[in-house]
mmCIF file of C-alpha atoms in Angstrom:
data_model
loop_
_atom_site.group_PDB
_atom_site.id
_atom_site.type_symbol
_atom_site.label_atom_id
_atom_site.label_comp_id
_atom_site.label_asym_id
_atom_site.label_seq_id
_atom_site.Cartn_x
_atom_site.Cartn_y
_atom_site.Cartn_z
ATOM 1 C CA MET A 9 -2.626 -0.056 -28.772
ATOM 2 C CA ASP A 10 -5.560 -2.376 -29.831
ATOM 3 C CA THR A 11 -6.246 -4.510 -26.973
ATOM 4 C CA THR A 12 -7.797 -7.556 -27.424
ATOM 5 C CA VAL A 13 -7.403 -9.981 -25.320
ATOM 6 C CA GLU A 14 -7.735 -13.715 -25.719
ATOM 7 C CA ILE A 15 -8.149 -15.690 -22.603
ATOM 8 C CA ARG A 16 -6.724 -19.344 -22.720
ATOM 9 C CA GLU A 17 -8.211 -22.037 -20.227
ATOM 10 C CA GLY A 18 -6.064 -25.148 -20.219
ATOM 11 C CA ASP A 19 -4.318 -27.809 -17.927
ATOM 12 C CA TRP A 20 -0.834 -27.386 -17.212
ATOM 13 C CA ALA A 21 0.806 -29.243 -19.950
ATOM 14 C CA ALA A 22 -0.784 -26.734 -22.462
ATOM 15 C CA ILE A 23 -0.199 -23.573 -20.440
ATOM 16 C CA GLY A 24 2.578 -23.846 -18.778
ATOM 17 C CA GLU A 25 5.502 -22.927 -20.693
ATOM 18 C CA ALA A 26 3.803 -19.300 -21.486
ATOM 19 C CA ALA A 27 2.511 -19.060 -17.813
ATOM 20 C CA SER A 28 5.517 -20.348 -16.186
ATOM 21 C CA GLU A 29 7.997 -17.844 -18.069
ATOM 22 C CA ILE A 30 5.067 -14.820 -17.026
ATOM 23 C CA ARG A 31 5.187 -16.003 -13.653
ATOM 24 C CA ARG A 32 9.010 -15.981 -13.069
ATOM 25 C CA ILE A 33 8.722 -12.687 -14.670
ATOM 26 C CA VAL A 34 6.934 -11.147 -12.596
ATOM 27 C CA PHE A 35 7.641 -13.192 -8.964
ATOM 28 C CA ILE A 36 10.621 -14.065 -8.670
ATOM 29 C CA GLU A 37 12.468 -11.418 -10.674
ATOM 30 C CA GLU A 38 10.230 -8.416 -10.098
ATOM 31 C CA GLN A 39 8.797 -8.875 -7.084
ATOM 32 C CA ARG A 40 11.355 -11.258 -5.588
ATOM 33 C CA VAL A 41 9.869 -14.528 -4.493
ATOM 34 C CA PRO A 42 12.207 -17.032 -3.429
ATOM 35 C CA ARG A 43 11.748 -19.956 -6.589
ATOM 36 C CA GLU A 44 10.841 -22.313 -4.257
ATOM 37 C CA GLU A 45 7.885 -20.658 -3.054
ATOM 38 C CA GLU A 46 6.977 -19.845 -6.542
ATOM 39 C CA TRP A 47 7.228 -23.651 -7.153
ATOM 40 C CA ASP A 48 5.060 -25.212 -5.469
ATOM 41 C CA GLY A 49 4.412 -28.648 -6.866
ATOM 42 C CA ARG A 50 0.512 -27.389 -7.322
ATOM 43 C CA ASP A 51 0.418 -26.373 -11.312
ATOM 44 C CA PRO A 52 -0.802 -29.486 -12.135
ATOM 45 C CA GLU A 53 -3.256 -30.152 -10.150
ATOM 46 C CA CYS A 54 -4.684 -26.366 -11.624
ATOM 47 C CA ARG A 55 -6.940 -25.225 -14.232
ATOM 48 C CA HIS A 56 -4.653 -22.320 -15.497
ATOM 49 C CA PHE A 57 -5.510 -19.286 -17.722
ATOM 50 C CA LEU A 58 -3.121 -17.596 -20.243
ATOM 51 C CA ALA A 59 -3.699 -13.968 -21.749
ATOM 52 C CA LEU A 60 -2.780 -12.936 -25.403
ATOM 53 C CA HIS A 61 -2.405 -9.979 -27.182
ATOM 54 C CA ASP A 62 -1.751 -10.887 -30.974
ATOM 55 C CA ASN A 63 -0.731 -13.862 -29.617
ATOM 56 C CA LEU A 64 1.728 -12.613 -27.092
ATOM 57 C CA PRO A 65 0.910 -14.094 -23.582
ATOM 58 C CA LEU A 66 1.193 -11.386 -21.966
ATOM 59 C CA GLY A 67 -0.555 -12.637 -18.274
ATOM 60 C CA THR A 68 -2.068 -15.444 -16.409
ATOM 61 C CA ALA A 69 -3.665 -16.728 -13.115
ATOM 62 C CA ARG A 70 -4.564 -20.405 -12.348
ATOM 63 C CA LEU A 71 -7.889 -21.801 -10.239
ATOM 64 C CA LEU A 72 -6.630 -24.709 -7.165
ATOM 65 C CA PRO A 73 -9.378 -27.423 -7.175
ATOM 66 C CA ASP A 74 -10.461 -25.959 -3.584
ATOM 67 C CA ALA A 75 -11.582 -22.284 -5.548
ATOM 68 C CA HIS A 76 -8.463 -20.640 -4.723
ATOM 69 C CA ILE A 77 -7.809 -17.980 -7.743
ATOM 70 C CA GLY A 78 -3.605 -17.886 -7.731
ATOM 71 C CA ARG A 79 -0.716 -16.873 -9.444
ATOM 72 C CA VAL A 80 -2.667 -14.089 -11.089
ATOM 73 C CA ALA A 81 0.234 -12.357 -12.954
ATOM 74 C CA VAL A 82 0.573 -9.206 -15.778
ATOM 75 C CA LEU A 83 3.607 -8.570 -17.468
ATOM 76 C CA ALA A 84 4.549 -4.684 -16.151
ATOM 77 C CA GLN A 85 4.115 -3.472 -20.480
ATOM 78 C CA ALA A 86 0.498 -5.006 -20.160
ATOM 79 C CA ARG A 87 -0.787 -3.398 -16.948
ATOM 80 C CA GLY A 88 -3.387 -1.162 -16.414
ATOM 81 C CA LEU A 89 -4.937 -2.596 -20.155
ATOM 82 C CA GLY A 90 -7.741 -4.887 -18.276
ATOM 83 C CA ILE A 91 -6.292 -8.097 -18.789
ATOM 84 C CA GLY A 92 -5.654 -8.923 -14.937
ATOM 85 C CA ALA A 93 -9.687 -8.504 -14.563
ATOM 86 C CA ALA A 94 -9.993 -10.942 -17.683
ATOM 87 C CA LEU A 95 -7.827 -13.197 -16.474
ATOM 88 C CA MET A 96 -9.878 -12.552 -12.801
ATOM 89 C CA ARG A 97 -13.406 -13.271 -15.045
ATOM 90 C CA ALA A 98 -12.022 -16.441 -16.914
ATOM 91 C CA ALA A 99 -11.157 -18.116 -13.330
ATOM 92 C CA ILE A 100 -14.597 -16.886 -11.475
ATOM 93 C CA GLU A 101 -16.738 -18.580 -14.645
ATOM 94 C CA ALA A 102 -15.007 -21.358 -14.530
ATOM 95 C CA ALA A 103 -15.478 -22.202 -10.898
ATOM 96 C CA ARG A 104 -18.870 -21.139 -11.343
ATOM 97 C CA ARG A 105 -18.889 -23.991 -13.741
ATOM 98 C CA ASP A 106 -17.605 -26.254 -11.589
ATOM 99 C CA GLY A 107 -20.320 -25.604 -8.839
ATOM 100 C CA HIS A 108 -17.713 -23.490 -6.214
ATOM 101 C CA ALA A 109 -20.216 -21.285 -4.219
ATOM 102 C CA SER A 110 -17.386 -18.873 -3.836
ATOM 103 C CA VAL A 111 -13.852 -17.994 -4.765
ATOM 104 C CA GLU A 112 -11.141 -17.289 -2.002
ATOM 105 C CA LEU A 113 -7.596 -15.731 -2.738
ATOM 106 C CA ALA A 114 -4.927 -13.959 -1.153
ATOM 107 C CA ALA A 115 -4.253 -10.361 -1.975
ATOM 108 C CA GLN A 116 -0.914 -8.543 -1.816
ATOM 109 C CA THR A 117 -2.092 -5.395 -0.244
ATOM 110 C CA HIS A 118 -1.288 -3.057 -2.790
ATOM 111 C CA ALA A 119 -3.557 -4.852 -5.046
ATOM 112 C CA LEU A 120 -6.896 -5.132 -2.824
ATOM 113 C CA ALA A 121 -9.018 -2.302 -4.678
ATOM 114 C CA PHE A 122 -8.417 -4.511 -8.053
ATOM 115 C CA TYR A 123 -10.056 -7.238 -6.249
ATOM 116 C CA GLU A 124 -12.214 -5.262 -4.837
ATOM 117 C CA GLN A 125 -13.794 -3.599 -8.095
ATOM 118 C CA LEU A 126 -14.427 -7.248 -9.327
ATOM 119 C CA GLY A 127 -16.485 -7.947 -6.268
ATOM 120 C CA PHE A 128 -13.992 -9.543 -3.793
ATOM 121 C CA MET A 129 -14.264 -8.876 0.036
ATOM 122 C CA ALA A 130 -10.934 -9.063 2.325
ATOM 123 C CA PHE A 131 -11.783 -11.147 5.338
ATOM 124 C CA GLY A 132 -9.047 -11.812 8.309
ATOM 125 C CA ASP A 133 -5.452 -10.261 9.364
ATOM 126 C CA GLU A 134 -3.090 -9.088 6.812
ATOM 127 C CA PHE A 135 -0.066 -11.590 6.635
ATOM 128 C CA LEU A 136 3.064 -11.904 5.025
ATOM 129 C CA ASP A 137 3.845 -14.518 2.269
ATOM 130 C CA ALA A 138 7.183 -14.243 0.455
ATOM 131 C CA GLY A 139 7.845 -11.479 2.422
ATOM 132 C CA ILE A 140 5.346 -9.039 0.765
ATOM 133 C CA PRO A 141 1.888 -8.647 3.280
ATOM 134 C CA HIS A 142 -1.258 -10.170 1.785
ATOM 135 C CA ARG A 143 -4.528 -10.261 2.649
ATOM 136 C CA ASN A 144 -7.598 -13.136 2.614
ATOM 137 C CA MET A 145 -10.104 -12.591 -0.078
ATOM 138 C CA ARG A 146 -13.732 -13.845 -1.261
ATOM 139 C CA LEU A 147 -16.307 -13.523 -3.502
ATOM 140 C CA ASP A 148 -19.839 -15.773 -3.061
ATOM 141 C CA LEU A 149 -20.807 -16.604 -6.111
ATOM 142 C CA ASP A 150 -24.465 -16.549 -7.388
ATOM 143 C CA HIS A 151 -25.400 -19.658 -9.566
#
């Protein structure tokens, strides 16, 4: 499979339909996150990223106004192709463009190594979010 991935950046109106379907499959169906926790009402204020391969949406992420990256999700059949890293690089670059000194995220503990490869450092104690163990992570941005 050719792994050329296009990353689109936009608001919820532009990207929400495809992004919400990916998040529904990954978080609500696969990971059993309660629907009311997944749909937190913050999507309209976020910048969204959508990864496409052959115009097929395969992954998504969002950047909150306070430079938190969240809702990073890649469909099961597309994992391991670098899509998550491409989404993260796009979100990090957007935060840098906005002038943020750092970006933060709450990582599921099984994904800590993935974020560490992108330069994130874990801090604080492990905690549960939607019943899933997480750690907070931060990446300082050099401007």
